[in-house]
Coordinates of C-alpha atoms in Angstrom, one line a residue:
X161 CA 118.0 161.8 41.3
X162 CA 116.8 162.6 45.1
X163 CA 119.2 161.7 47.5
X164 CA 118.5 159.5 49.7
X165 CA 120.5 161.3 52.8
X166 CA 118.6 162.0 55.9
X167 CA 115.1 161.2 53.7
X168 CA 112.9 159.6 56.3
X169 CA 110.6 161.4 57.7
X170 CA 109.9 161.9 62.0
X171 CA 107.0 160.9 63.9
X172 CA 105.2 164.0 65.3
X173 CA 107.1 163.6 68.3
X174 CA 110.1 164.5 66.4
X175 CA 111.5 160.5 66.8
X176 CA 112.4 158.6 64.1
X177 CA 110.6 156.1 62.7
X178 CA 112.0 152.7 63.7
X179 CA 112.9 149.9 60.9
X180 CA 112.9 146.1 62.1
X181 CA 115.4 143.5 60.5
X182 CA 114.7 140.0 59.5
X183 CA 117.2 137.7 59.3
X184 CA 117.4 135.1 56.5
X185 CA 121.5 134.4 57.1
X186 CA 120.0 130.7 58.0
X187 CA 117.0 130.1 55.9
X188 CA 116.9 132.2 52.6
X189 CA 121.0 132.9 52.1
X190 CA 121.7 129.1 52.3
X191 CA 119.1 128.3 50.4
X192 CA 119.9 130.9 47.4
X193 CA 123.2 130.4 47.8
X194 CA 124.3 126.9 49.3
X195 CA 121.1 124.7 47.9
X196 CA 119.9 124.4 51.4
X197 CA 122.6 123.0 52.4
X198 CA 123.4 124.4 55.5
X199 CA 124.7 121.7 58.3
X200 CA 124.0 121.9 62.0
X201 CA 128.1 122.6 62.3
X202 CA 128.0 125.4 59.6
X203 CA 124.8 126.9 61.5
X204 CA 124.7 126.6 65.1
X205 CA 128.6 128.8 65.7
X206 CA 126.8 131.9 64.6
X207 CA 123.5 130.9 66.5
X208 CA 124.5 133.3 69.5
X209 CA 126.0 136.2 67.2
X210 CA 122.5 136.2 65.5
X211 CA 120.3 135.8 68.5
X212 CA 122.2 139.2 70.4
X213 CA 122.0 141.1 67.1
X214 CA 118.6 142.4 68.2
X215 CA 116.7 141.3 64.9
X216 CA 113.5 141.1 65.3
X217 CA 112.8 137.6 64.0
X218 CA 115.5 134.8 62.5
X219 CA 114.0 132.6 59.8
X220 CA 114.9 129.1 60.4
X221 CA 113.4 126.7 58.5
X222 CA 111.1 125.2 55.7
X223 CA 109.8 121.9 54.6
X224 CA 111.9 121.4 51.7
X225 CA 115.5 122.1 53.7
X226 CA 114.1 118.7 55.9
X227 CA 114.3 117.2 52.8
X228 CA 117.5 118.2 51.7
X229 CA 118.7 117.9 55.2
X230 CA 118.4 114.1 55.3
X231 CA 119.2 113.1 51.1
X232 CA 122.4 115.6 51.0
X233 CA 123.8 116.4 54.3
X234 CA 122.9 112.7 56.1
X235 CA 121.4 114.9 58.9
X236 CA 118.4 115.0 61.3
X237 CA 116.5 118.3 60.5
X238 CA 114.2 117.9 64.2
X239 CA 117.5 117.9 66.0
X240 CA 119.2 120.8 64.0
X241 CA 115.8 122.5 64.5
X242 CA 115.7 121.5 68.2
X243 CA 119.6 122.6 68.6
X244 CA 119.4 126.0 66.3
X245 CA 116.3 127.4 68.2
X246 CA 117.6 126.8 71.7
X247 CA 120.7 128.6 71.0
X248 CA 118.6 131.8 70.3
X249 CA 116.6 132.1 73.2
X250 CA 116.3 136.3 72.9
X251 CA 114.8 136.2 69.4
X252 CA 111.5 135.0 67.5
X253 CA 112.5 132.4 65.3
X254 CA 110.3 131.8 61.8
X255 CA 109.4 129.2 59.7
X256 CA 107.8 129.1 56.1
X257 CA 104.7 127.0 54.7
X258 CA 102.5 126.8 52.0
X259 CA 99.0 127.1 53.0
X260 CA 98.3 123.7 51.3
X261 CA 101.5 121.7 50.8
X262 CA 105.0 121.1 52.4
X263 CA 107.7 119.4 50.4
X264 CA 105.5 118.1 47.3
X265 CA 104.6 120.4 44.4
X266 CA 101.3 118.7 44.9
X267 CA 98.5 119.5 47.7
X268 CA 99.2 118.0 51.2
X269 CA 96.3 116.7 53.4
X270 CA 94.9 119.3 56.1
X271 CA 95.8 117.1 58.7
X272 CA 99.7 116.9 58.2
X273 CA 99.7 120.6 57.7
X274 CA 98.1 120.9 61.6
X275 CA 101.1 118.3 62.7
X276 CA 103.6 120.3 60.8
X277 CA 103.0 123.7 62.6
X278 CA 102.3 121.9 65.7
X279 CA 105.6 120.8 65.8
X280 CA 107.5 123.5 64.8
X281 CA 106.3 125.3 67.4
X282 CA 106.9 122.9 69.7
X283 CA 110.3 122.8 68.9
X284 CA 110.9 126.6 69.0
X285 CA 109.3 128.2 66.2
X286 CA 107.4 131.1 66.8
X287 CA 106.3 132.9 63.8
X288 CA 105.0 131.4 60.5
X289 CA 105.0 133.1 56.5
X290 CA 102.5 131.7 54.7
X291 CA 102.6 131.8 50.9
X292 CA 99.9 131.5 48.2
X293 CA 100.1 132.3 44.8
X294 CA 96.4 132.0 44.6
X295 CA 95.4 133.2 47.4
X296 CA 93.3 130.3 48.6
X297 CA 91.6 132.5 51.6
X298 CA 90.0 128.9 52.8
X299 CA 93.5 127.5 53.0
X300 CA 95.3 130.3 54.3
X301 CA 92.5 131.1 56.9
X302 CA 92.7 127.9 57.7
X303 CA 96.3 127.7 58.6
X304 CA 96.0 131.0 60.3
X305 CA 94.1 129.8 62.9
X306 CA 96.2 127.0 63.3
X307 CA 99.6 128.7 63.6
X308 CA 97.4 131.4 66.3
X309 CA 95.8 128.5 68.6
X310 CA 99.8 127.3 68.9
X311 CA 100.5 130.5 70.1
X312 CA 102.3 131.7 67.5
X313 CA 101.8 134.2 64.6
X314 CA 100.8 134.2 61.1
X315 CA 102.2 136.3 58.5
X316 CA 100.7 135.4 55.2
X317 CA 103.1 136.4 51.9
X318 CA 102.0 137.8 48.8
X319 CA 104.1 136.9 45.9
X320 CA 104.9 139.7 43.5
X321 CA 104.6 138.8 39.8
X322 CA 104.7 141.1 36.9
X323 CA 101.9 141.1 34.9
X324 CA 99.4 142.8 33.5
X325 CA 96.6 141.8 36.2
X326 CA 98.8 141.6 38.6
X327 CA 98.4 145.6 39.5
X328 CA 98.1 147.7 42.5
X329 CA 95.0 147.9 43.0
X330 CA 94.9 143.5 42.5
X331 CA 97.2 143.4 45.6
X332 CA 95.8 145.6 47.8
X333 CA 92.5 143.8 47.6
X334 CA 94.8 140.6 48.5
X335 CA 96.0 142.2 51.2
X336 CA 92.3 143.4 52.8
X337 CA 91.3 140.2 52.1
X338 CA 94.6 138.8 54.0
X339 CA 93.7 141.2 56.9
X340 CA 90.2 140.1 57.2
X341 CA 92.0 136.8 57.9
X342 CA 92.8 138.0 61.5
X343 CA 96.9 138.1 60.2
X344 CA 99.5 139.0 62.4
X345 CA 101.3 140.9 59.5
X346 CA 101.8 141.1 56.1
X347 CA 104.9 140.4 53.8
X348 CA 105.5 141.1 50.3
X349 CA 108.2 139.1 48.5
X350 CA 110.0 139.5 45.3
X351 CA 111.6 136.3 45.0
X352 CA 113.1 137.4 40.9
X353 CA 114.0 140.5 41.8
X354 CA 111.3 142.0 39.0
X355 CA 110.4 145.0 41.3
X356 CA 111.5 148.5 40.0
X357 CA 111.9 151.6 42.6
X358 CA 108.9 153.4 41.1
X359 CA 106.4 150.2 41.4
X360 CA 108.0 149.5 44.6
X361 CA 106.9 152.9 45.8
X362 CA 103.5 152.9 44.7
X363 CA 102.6 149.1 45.3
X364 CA 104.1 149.0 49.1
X365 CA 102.0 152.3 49.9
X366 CA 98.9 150.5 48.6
X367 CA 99.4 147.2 50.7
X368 CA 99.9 149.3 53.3
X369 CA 97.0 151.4 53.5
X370 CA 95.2 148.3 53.0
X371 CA 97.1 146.5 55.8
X372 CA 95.9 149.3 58.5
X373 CA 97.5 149.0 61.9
X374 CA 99.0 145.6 60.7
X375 CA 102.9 145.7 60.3
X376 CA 104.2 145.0 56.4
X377 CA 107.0 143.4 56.0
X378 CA 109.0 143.6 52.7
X379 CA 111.3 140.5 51.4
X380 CA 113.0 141.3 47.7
X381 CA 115.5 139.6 45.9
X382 CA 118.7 141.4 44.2
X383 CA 118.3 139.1 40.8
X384 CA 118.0 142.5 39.2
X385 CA 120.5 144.4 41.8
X386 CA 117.8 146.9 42.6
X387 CA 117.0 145.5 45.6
X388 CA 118.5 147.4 47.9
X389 CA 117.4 150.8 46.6
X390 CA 113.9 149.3 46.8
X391 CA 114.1 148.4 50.2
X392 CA 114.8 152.5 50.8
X393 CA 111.7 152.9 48.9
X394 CA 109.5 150.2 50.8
X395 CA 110.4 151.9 53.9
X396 CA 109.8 155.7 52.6
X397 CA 106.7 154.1 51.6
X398 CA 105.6 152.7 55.1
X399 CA 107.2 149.3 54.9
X400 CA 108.1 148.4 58.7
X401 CA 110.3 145.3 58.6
X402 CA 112.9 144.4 55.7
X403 CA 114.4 140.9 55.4
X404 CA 118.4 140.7 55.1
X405 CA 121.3 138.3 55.3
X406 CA 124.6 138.2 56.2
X407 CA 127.3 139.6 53.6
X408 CA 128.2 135.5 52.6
X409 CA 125.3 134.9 51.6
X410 CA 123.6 137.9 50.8
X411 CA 123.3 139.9 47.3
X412 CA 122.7 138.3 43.7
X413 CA 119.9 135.8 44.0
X414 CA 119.4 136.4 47.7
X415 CA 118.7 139.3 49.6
X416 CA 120.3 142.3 50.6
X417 CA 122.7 142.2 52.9
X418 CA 122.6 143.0 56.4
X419 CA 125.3 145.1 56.5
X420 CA 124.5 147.4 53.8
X421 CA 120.5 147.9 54.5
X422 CA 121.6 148.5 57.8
X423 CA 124.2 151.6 56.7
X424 CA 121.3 152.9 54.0
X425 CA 118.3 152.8 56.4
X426 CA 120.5 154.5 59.0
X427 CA 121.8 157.5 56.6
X428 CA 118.4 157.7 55.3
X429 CA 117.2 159.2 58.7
X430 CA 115.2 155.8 60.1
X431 CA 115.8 154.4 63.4
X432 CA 117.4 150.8 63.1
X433 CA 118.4 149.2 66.2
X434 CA 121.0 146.3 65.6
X435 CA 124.8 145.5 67.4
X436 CA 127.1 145.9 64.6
X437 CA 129.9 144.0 66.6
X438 CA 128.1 141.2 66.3
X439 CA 128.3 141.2 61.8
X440 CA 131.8 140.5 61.6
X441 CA 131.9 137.3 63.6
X442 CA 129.0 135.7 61.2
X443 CA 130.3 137.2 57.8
X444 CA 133.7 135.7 58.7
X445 CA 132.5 132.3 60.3
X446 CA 130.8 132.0 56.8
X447 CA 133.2 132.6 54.8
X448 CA 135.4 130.4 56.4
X449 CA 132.9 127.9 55.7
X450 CA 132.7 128.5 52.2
X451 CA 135.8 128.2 51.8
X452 CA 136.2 124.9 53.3
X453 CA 133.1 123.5 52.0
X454 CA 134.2 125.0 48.4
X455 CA 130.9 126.7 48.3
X456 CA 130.3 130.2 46.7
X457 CA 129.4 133.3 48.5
X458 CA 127.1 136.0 47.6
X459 CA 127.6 138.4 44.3
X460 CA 126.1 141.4 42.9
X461 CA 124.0 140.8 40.1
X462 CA 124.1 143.0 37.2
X463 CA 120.5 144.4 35.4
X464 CA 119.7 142.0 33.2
X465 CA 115.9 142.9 31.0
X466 CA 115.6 139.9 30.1
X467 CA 114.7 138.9 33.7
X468 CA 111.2 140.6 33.1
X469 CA 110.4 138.2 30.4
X470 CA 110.8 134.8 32.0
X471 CA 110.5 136.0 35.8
X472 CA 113.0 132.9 36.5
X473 CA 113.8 133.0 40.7
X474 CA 117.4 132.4 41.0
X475 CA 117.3 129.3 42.4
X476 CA 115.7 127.4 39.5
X477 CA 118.5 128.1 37.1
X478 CA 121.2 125.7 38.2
X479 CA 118.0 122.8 38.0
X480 CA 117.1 123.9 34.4
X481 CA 120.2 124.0 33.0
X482 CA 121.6 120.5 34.6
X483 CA 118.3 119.2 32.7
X484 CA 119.1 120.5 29.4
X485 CA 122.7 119.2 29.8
X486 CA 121.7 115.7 31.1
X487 CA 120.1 115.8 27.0
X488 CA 122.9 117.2 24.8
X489 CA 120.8 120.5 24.9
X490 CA 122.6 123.2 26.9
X491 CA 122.8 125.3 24.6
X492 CA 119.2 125.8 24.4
X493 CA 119.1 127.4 27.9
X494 CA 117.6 130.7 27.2
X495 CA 115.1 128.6 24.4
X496 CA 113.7 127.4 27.6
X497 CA 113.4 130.4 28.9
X498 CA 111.7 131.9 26.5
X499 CA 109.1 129.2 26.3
X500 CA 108.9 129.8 29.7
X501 CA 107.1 133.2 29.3
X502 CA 104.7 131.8 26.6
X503 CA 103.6 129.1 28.8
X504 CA 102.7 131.7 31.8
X505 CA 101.1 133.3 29.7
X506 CA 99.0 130.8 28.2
X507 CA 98.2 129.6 31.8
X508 CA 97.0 132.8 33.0
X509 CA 99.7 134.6 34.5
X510 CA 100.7 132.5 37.6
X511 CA 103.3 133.9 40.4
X512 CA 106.6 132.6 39.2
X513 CA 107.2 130.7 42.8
X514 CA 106.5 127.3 44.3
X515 CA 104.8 125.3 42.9
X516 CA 104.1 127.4 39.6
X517 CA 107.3 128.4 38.9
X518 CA 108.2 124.2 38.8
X519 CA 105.0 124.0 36.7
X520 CA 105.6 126.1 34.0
X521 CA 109.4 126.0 34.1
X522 CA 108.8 122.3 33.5
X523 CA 106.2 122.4 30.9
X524 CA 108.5 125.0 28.8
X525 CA 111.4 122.0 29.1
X526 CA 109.1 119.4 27.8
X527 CA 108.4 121.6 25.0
X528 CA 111.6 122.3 24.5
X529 CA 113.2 118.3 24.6
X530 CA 110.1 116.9 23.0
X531 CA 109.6 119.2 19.9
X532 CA 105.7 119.4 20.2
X533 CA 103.9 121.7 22.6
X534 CA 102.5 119.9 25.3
X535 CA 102.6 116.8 23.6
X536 CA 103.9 115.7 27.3
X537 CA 101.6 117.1 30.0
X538 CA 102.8 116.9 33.9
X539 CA 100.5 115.8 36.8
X540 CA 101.0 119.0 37.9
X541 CA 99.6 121.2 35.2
X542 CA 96.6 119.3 34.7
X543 CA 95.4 120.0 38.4
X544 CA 96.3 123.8 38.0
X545 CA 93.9 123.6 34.9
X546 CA 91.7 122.2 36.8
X547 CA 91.1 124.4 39.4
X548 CA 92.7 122.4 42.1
X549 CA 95.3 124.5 43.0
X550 CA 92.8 127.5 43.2
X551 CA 91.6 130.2 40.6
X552 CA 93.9 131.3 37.6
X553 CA 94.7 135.0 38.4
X554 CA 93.7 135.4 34.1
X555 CA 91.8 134.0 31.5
X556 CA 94.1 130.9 30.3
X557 CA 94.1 130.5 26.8
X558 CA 91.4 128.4 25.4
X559 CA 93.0 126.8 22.9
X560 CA 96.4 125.8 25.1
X561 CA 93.6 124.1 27.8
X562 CA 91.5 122.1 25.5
X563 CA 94.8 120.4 24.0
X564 CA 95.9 119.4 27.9
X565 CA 92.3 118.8 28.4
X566 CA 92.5 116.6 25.7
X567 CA 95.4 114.8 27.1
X568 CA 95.3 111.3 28.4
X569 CA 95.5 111.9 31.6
X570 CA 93.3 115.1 32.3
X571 CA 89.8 113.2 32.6
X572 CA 91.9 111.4 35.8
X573 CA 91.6 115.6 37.3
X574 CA 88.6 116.8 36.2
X575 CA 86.3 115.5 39.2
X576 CA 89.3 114.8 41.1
X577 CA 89.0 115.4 45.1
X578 CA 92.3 115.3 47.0
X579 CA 92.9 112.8 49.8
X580 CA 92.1 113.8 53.5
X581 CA 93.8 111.0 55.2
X582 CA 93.5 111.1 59.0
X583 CA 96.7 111.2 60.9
X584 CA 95.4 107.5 62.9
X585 CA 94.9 106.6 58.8
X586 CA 98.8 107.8 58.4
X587 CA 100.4 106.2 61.0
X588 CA 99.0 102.7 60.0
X589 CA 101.9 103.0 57.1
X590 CA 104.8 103.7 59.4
X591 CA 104.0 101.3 62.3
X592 CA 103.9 103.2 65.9
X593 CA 105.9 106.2 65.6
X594 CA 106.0 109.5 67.2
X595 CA 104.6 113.0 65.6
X596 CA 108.0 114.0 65.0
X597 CA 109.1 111.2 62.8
X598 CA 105.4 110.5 61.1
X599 CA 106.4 114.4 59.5
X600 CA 109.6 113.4 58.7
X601 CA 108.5 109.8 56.8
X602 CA 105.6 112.0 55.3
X603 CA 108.4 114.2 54.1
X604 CA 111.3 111.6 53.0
X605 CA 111.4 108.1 51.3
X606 CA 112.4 106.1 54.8
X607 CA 115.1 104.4 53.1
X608 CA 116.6 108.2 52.3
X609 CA 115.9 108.7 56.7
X610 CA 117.9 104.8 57.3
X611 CA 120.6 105.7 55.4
X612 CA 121.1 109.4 57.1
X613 CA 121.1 107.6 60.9
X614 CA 123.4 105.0 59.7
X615 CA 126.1 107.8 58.4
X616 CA 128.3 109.0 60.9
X617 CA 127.5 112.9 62.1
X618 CA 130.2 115.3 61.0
X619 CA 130.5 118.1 63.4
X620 CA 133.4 120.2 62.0
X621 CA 135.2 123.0 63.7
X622 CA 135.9 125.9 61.0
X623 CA 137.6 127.9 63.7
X624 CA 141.0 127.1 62.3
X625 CA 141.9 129.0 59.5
X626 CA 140.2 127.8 56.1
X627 CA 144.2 128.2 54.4
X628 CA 144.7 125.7 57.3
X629 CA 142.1 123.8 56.7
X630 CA 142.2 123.4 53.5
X631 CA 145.7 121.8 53.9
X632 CA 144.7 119.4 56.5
X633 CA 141.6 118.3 54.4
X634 CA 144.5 117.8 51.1
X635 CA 146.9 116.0 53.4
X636 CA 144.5 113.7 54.8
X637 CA 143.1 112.6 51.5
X638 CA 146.1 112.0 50.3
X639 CA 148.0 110.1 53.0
X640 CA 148.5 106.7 52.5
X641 CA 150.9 106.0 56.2
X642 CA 150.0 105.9 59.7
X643 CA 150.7 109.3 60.5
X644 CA 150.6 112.8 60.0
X645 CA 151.5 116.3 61.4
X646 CA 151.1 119.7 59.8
X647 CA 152.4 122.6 61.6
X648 CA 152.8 126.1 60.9
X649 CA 153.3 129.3 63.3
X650 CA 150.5 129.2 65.3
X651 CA 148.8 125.7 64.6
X652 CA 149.8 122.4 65.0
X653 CA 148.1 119.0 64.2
X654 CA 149.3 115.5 64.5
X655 CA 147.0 112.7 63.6
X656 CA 148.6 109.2 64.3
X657 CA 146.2 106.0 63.9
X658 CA 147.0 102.0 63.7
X659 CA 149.5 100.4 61.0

């Protein structure tokens, strides 16, 4: 095996080539490893640390943690936004879209996505990724300018899948054709963790001799735990930026860790310039918030070939299996699975991330529950057969689509156009309401948005100790007097309220 040591190679000048971090501690390591479900208190402590770590961009934020911000943490996402962005004043701060939908699995009318990115960025946001898996150039092109004319930049994604027309030479093309766009970047994400050090090699050197001058940025899951020795491979191969997360919430179905890519790009010769003093204070913040919250923290995966068959991201298990359950079924968990990889198959090989991934996965648990191949058909599916989510990347099987086509519902999608309401059209449903919360009612059933502002905030200090806290969260739950006190040798509390 070649070692790794001192590998990189110097610039003519004899400097070494520099390697920029992106931060996913808020965005991408909550949402592998938390649900999403990151509070404004869990978030904001660490703000500073992150901002004077010298990354060069902090993802923030993405349609569907709004929606999870209001239904399970009772929680205004515009003001965590608002309060998040303004603590990091020195760095870029990112959000995510799809080129054609935000929050729904559906399509989203071209007007809401304008308000969406106008709004972000006038709440902070900076810097856009912009996913595909069809690689619908009108939408992405589209959305482009949008995010550009804001003033901020656009770094459309392409979604790895494994496949056999998914090849080198098929991404490449993606990516001139991305570039041609006018992008800001490029970024390549692995969001199973399916991507091996040898294809990592060869299919990061051929995005980026497509991308030109443009930077690439690389963004791969450890599902498969070789994501870390792949992110030593993207760079060799001429990756410029790598995506990390704190050590809480890094490894296993997230991302590398910050702390370890940091080490390995350094020993391998490249020039990485971050403030290590300022890890420890967000590893341990989170951890003390774990351990409060009762929430797990990242672990290694282990290899697992199985992974390469039903190309499941991480964050779709826990959904899947809570399904089966709900049915008597759970033992039939990797049944699913392998349906799974039939059905992508049958449907021409789509990218195994949103909304595809929810396609298929749900189309290979219908099977599954009901006993008859697509004897139940989702919305969903029959607008990917019909073209409306784009081109299939492969020829779908013929015999597969005529039985959805011959569905009840399909003739509903086969000359169907999607809305284009007007925003003046929108607002006549939600009376006179600002930008901000037309997104959010767009986003969230309002009586989910009435029942978050009428919850008190929580706004916890995890300072203490979480052995500490753990004991004063216990002894409040189970006191039944007046009052209470809990002291030990360097903490005291007394909490003392009417009889």
């Amino acid at each position: 095996m070649t070692s790794f040591i001192d590998c990189a190679p110097t610039l003519p000048d004899g400097s070494r080539r520099k390697i920029q971090i992106v931060d996913q501690t808020l965005r991408d390591g909550p949402q592998s490893w938390w649900g999403m479900r990151m509070r404004r208190d869990m978030g904001l402590p660490i703000a500073d640390h992150l901002d004077r770590t010298g990354f060069h961009t902090i993802d923030l934020v993405g349609s569907s943690i709004f929606e999870v911000l209001v239904r399970h943490c009772k929680e205004d996402p515009w003001d965590q936004l608002i309060s998040l962005s303004k603590a990091m004043p020195r760095t870029t701060v990112r959000a995510g879209t799809r080129s054609n939908g935000i929050v729904t699995f559906g399509l989203t009318a071209d007007s809401v996505m304008d308000l969406w990115v106008q709004r972000l960025v006038a709440h902070g946001i900076g810097s856009f990724w912009i996913y595909d898996g069809l690689f619908n150039l009108d939408k992405i092109g589209r959305l482009v300018k949008t995010v550009q004319a804001e003033g901020a930049q656009a770094i459309p994604c392409i979604l790895y899948a494994d496949s056999p027309y998914h090849t080198d030479d098929y991404y490449a093309s993606r990516t001139r054709e991305l570039v041609g766009l006018g992008a800001d970047g490029i970024e390549l994400e692995d969001a199973a963790g399916l991507l091996t050090p040898d294809r990592t090699r060869s299919l990061v050197n051929a995005i980026k001799t497509a991308a030109g001058e443009l930077p690439v940025e690389v963004h791969f899951h450890s599902n498969n735990a070789m994501a870390p020795i792949n992110y030593l491979e993207a760079a060799l191969a001429g990756a410029d930026r790598v995506h990390t997360a704190s050590r809480t919430l890094a490894a296993g179905v997230s991302l590398p860790s910050t702390e370890v890519t940091y080490s390995n790009l350094k020993y391998a010769g490249f020039d990485v310039q971050l403030d290590e003093s300022q890890f420890s204070p967000v590893e341990q913040h989170l951890q003390r918030v774990a351990e409060y919250e009762g929430l797990p923290v990242g672990t290694p995966a282990e290899f697992n070939l199985f992974l390469y068959r039903h190309q499941l991201p991480g964050g779709m298990t826990g959904t899947f299996k809570a399904q089966l359950a709900e049915r008597g079924m759970a033992d039939r968990f990797e049944e699913v699975l392998d349906e799974m990889s039939v059905v992508r198959t049958e449907l021409g090989y789509p990218v195994m991330a949103t909304p595809f991934s929810q396609l298929v996965g749900t189309q290979a648990v219908l099977n599954v529950v009901t006993g008859k191949r697509y004897s139940v058909i989702p919305d969903e599916v029959l607008m990917y057969v019909n073209g409306h989510y784009g081109d299939a990347v492969a020829p779908m099987d013929q015999n597969i689509v005529d039985v959805i086509q011959d569905s009840p519902k399909a003739k509903s999608y086969s000359d169907w156009v999607p809305a284009q309401p007007s925003l003046d059209e929108l607002r006549k449903r939600f009376g006179n309401v600002d930008d901000d919360e037309l997104i959010l009612r767009l986003l969230v059933p309002g009586n989910e948005i009435d029942i978050m502002r009428n919850t008190p905030k929580r706004n916890r200090d995890f300072s203490a100790s979480s052995r500490e806290m753990k004991h004063v969260r216990e002894l409040v739950n189970a006191a039944t007097g007046a009052y209470l006190h809990l002291s030990s040798p360097d903490f005291s509390l007394t909490l003392q309220g009417d009889h």
